[in-house]
Amino acid sequence: MADTVTAPPYRVIPIVPALKPGAMKDVRSFVANEKIQTAIGFPGKLTDDWKERALSKMGELLGQYRSLKVYMDACVHCGACSDKCHYFIGTQDPKNMPVARQDLMRSVYRRYFTLAGKWFPRLVGARELTREVLDEWYTYFNQCSECRRCSVFCPYGIDTAEVTMAAREILDSVGYGQKYSNEIIGKVHSIGNNLGLPGPALQDTLLGLEEDVKEDTGVDVRFPIDVAGAEVLLITPSADFFAEPHIDSLIGYAKVFHAAGIRWTLSTKASEAGNFGMFIGNYDQLRRIALRIREAALELGVKRIVVGECGHAWRVAYSFWNTLTGIGAGANDPFALQLQRQLDGRYRQPTHICELTWDLIERGALSFDKSANDAYVVTFHDSCNVARGSRMGETPGGQFEIPRNIIRAVAHHFVEMPENTIREQTFCCGGGGGLLTDDLIDLRVKGALPRMEALQEVAKTHGVNFMATICAICKAQFSKVLPYYQFDRRVVGGVHQLVSNAIQLGLHH
Amino acid sequence: MAFLFYLAFCVLVGGLAWRMVTYARTPAPLKIPTTPAPTTVPGVVFRMAREVLLFESLFKANLWIWGFGILFHFGLVLVLARHLRYFTDPVWGWVVLIQPFGIYGGMVMVAGLAGLWVRRLAVERIRYISTPSDHLMLLLLLTIGISGLSMTFGSHPDVVGVKRFFEGWQTFSPHPLPDSALLVLHLMGVAVLMIIFPFSKLLHAPGVFFSPSRNQVDNPRERRHMAGWAARFDKETPHG
Ligand code: SF4
Ligand code: SF4
């Protein structure tokens, strides 16, 4: 299938495309098999009583999440969000319009949970939950990357990501899970990271990296793991350990720690920042995956927890960790205090690696040779979860400024992509939210269209040849889809890759 | 008619209270403001005010929908204010002052509604997502608006009689309604609107205040956010 996938043409005039109903109805992510499902506590296959189960789960979620409850009621079908989704723009399938995606669930909500839908189903567009509807849920709720772009524009802040998460949770509860996400969650529990990299392999990789960096720079930059008593515990996406271009950012973090003289460590137990529990909307998984980090922090006795370049992981870390695990501040309960007393209150907990690096730059603790990046004209792709689900620094919008500040500090040439494709209006890479799988390559290529158009524009006008980003999924997705748009796959890379190129080691210590 | 309005009033108030209590009681277990978001409570109040008074997000999204939406809603506010003259005695000073603006409000409101409907019919995407109820809602609002305007500009009903009717209604001593088909149409429309309010998308009005992506403070690192069922987990996990 992958061979037949082609990129849609750039739009000559960036107008909203005409609808192509059903265009993506056959693009379905692989369904999880029995082994994958049961390993993480879901029914192995579609249960006989799926309809009752699904409806009772839906009722349960409506009582547990105010977001879902309000969002089901509040939409006025104004259509403000209808042209904001990259998957709609790239596929033209009307069911990929955020409001239409929500309506897949809202129609069922109305039928079973509202008077209007019980009495006048046709009038309010209410539908029975049939097998066809359930299949449609599976298809289109696995074509949403939970990027929240739609929620920026909705007058009531309706966030389709919340609806998608609820839908996936319902699907999982009736035994209709997605292979890619659920398999990865299984690996996190059995091995410790999403890529299934066991501890010894990890140690080998890190030793290899130490040798490589020594060869390159002549400096002994360490990549420590499981070091009790280190000051900083670094939690980073496992792709950083071996995937390209991710690994170059890992080298960048290590160089920053080295140059600043910070004692840091990785952890085999928590060798993964990613948390796919969020993608499938399962609170229990979200929490259990996050608790590994709490445990590692307690065992190693670290003072600070720093998170590497990973978009959704940063959303989970920044927005949810304090709630889920107590990593943060301001608690008054014993569970959270146990950890918060150990952590150093002078630092933000958790800290993003970009916050750490930028603080050091501001304090003058790092020096750079900017010309090392002179081959590049750099632009910055805001990752959706960082942009719309988190913050960095003290002021709102710090998540936009800090990475850009770093880039400007380490490179001479920086150019912005068009206004409506960056910062809070950034477009998802097309592979987020549990969709970074080959069985969805068609969707991924098409979903990347708006970002590729923006990149194309600055490539043409300013000669941009490097798109920096701070997300493991963005890096993997772009490496894969850039060639479909006639770009070299190495056009994408990490912010700390640029840092790594320019940082001067051995000056301060 | 008086009875219908008692019913409509009870359904509106009771229904809205029931929905709002339901929203308020449903926990928001996680911090999910759409960022960048305010980091303080006054900041959130300001964000909400911009959202409710200026339709800030809609402005970012689409100027046409924003424009028609603003026309309709602000027209409506003026119209409602103008109608206070039927419910206050003596009529409050500012209500007297804004009477003429209420009429402009009525025209603007109808224009806004018409614009929204044209968009709903003409733009393929919005036509696709529209249900019959979306069209009927516009029809109902337009009926109310146009019948109201017709009474202002055309067949003036006996407004003193209307006022007496609502005074009687307020004090539970019913007076007959002046004889006017347009008036009956107008008031029936309003009663229907009040009755369907708590069961329809009109819930967007209270809903916006409860939307976690807009009403939450962005301070998850500084404060441990715990809510409802999600708070119980910590006690179940032994950790040492
Ligand atoms: S969250 Fe993102 S992917 Fe999902 S519907 Fe909204 S814009 Fe599309
Ligand atoms: S912008 Fe909000 S209210 Fe309007 S159609 Fe989209 S989800 Fe519904």
Tab-separated table of N, CA and C and ligand atoms in Angstrom, chain A residues 74-82 99 102 153-156 158, chain B residues 129, ligand 2:
chain	number	residue	atom	x	y	z
A	74	ALA	N	-22.514	21.600	23.822
A	74	ALA	CA	-22.374	23.026	23.523
A	74	ALA	C	-22.217	23.372	22.043
A	75	CYS	N	-21.875	22.403	21.215
A	75	CYS	CA	-21.572	22.748	19.818
A	75	CYS	C	-22.811	23.296	19.108
A	76	VAL	N	-22.658	24.429	18.422
A	76	VAL	CA	-23.782	25.014	17.690
A	76	VAL	C	-23.680	24.775	16.183
A	77	HIS	N	-22.742	23.907	15.790
A	77	HIS	CA	-22.574	23.649	14.359
A	77	HIS	C	-22.305	24.937	13.576
A	78	CYS	N	-21.479	25.803	14.159
A	78	CYS	CA	-21.205	27.061	13.471
A	78	CYS	C	-20.225	26.851	12.319
A	79	GLY	N	-19.419	25.803	12.426
A	79	GLY	CA	-18.492	25.508	11.339
A	79	GLY	C	-17.160	26.244	11.423
A	80	ALA	N	-16.943	26.970	12.528
A	80	ALA	CA	-15.681	27.716	12.636
A	80	ALA	C	-14.476	26.783	12.613
A	81	CYS	N	-14.656	25.591	13.148
A	81	CYS	CA	-13.541	24.641	13.205
A	81	CYS	C	-13.420	23.818	11.930
A	82	SER	N	-14.415	23.924	11.044
A	82	SER	CA	-14.548	22.908	9.999
A	82	SER	C	-13.371	22.858	9.026
A	99	VAL	N	-15.747	19.226	13.648
A	99	VAL	CA	-17.132	19.149	14.123
A	99	VAL	C	-17.785	17.858	13.639
A	102	GLN	N	-16.563	15.063	15.841
A	102	GLN	CA	-17.300	15.057	17.117
A	102	GLN	C	-18.701	14.515	16.922
A	153	PHE	N	-9.915	27.540	17.795
A	153	PHE	CA	-10.833	28.380	17.026
A	153	PHE	C	-12.284	28.262	17.451
A	154	CYS	N	-12.604	27.263	18.238
A	154	CYS	CA	-14.003	27.068	18.621
A	154	CYS	C	-14.405	28.110	19.651
A	155	PRO	N	-15.544	28.779	19.448
A	155	PRO	CA	-15.956	29.797	20.411
A	155	PRO	C	-16.204	29.246	21.815
A	156	TYR	N	-16.376	27.943	21.954
A	156	TYR	CA	-16.554	27.352	23.286
A	156	TYR	C	-15.365	26.505	23.687
A	158	ILE	N	-14.270	23.903	22.333
A	158	ILE	CA	-14.501	22.463	22.196
A	158	ILE	C	-13.264	21.804	21.592
B	129	ILE	N	-22.615	19.755	7.786
B	129	ILE	CA	-22.732	19.445	9.215
B	129	ILE	C	-24.086	19.846	9.793
C	2	SF4	S1	-16.288	25.671	16.200
C	2	SF4	FE1	-17.088	24.681	18.046
C	2	SF4	S2	-19.264	25.175	18.054
C	2	SF4	FE2	-18.515	25.639	15.982
C	2	SF4	S3	-18.914	23.761	14.837
C	2	SF4	FE3	-16.825	23.592	15.628
C	2	SF4	S4	-17.024	22.495	17.572
C	2	SF4	FE4	-19.067	23.217	16.996
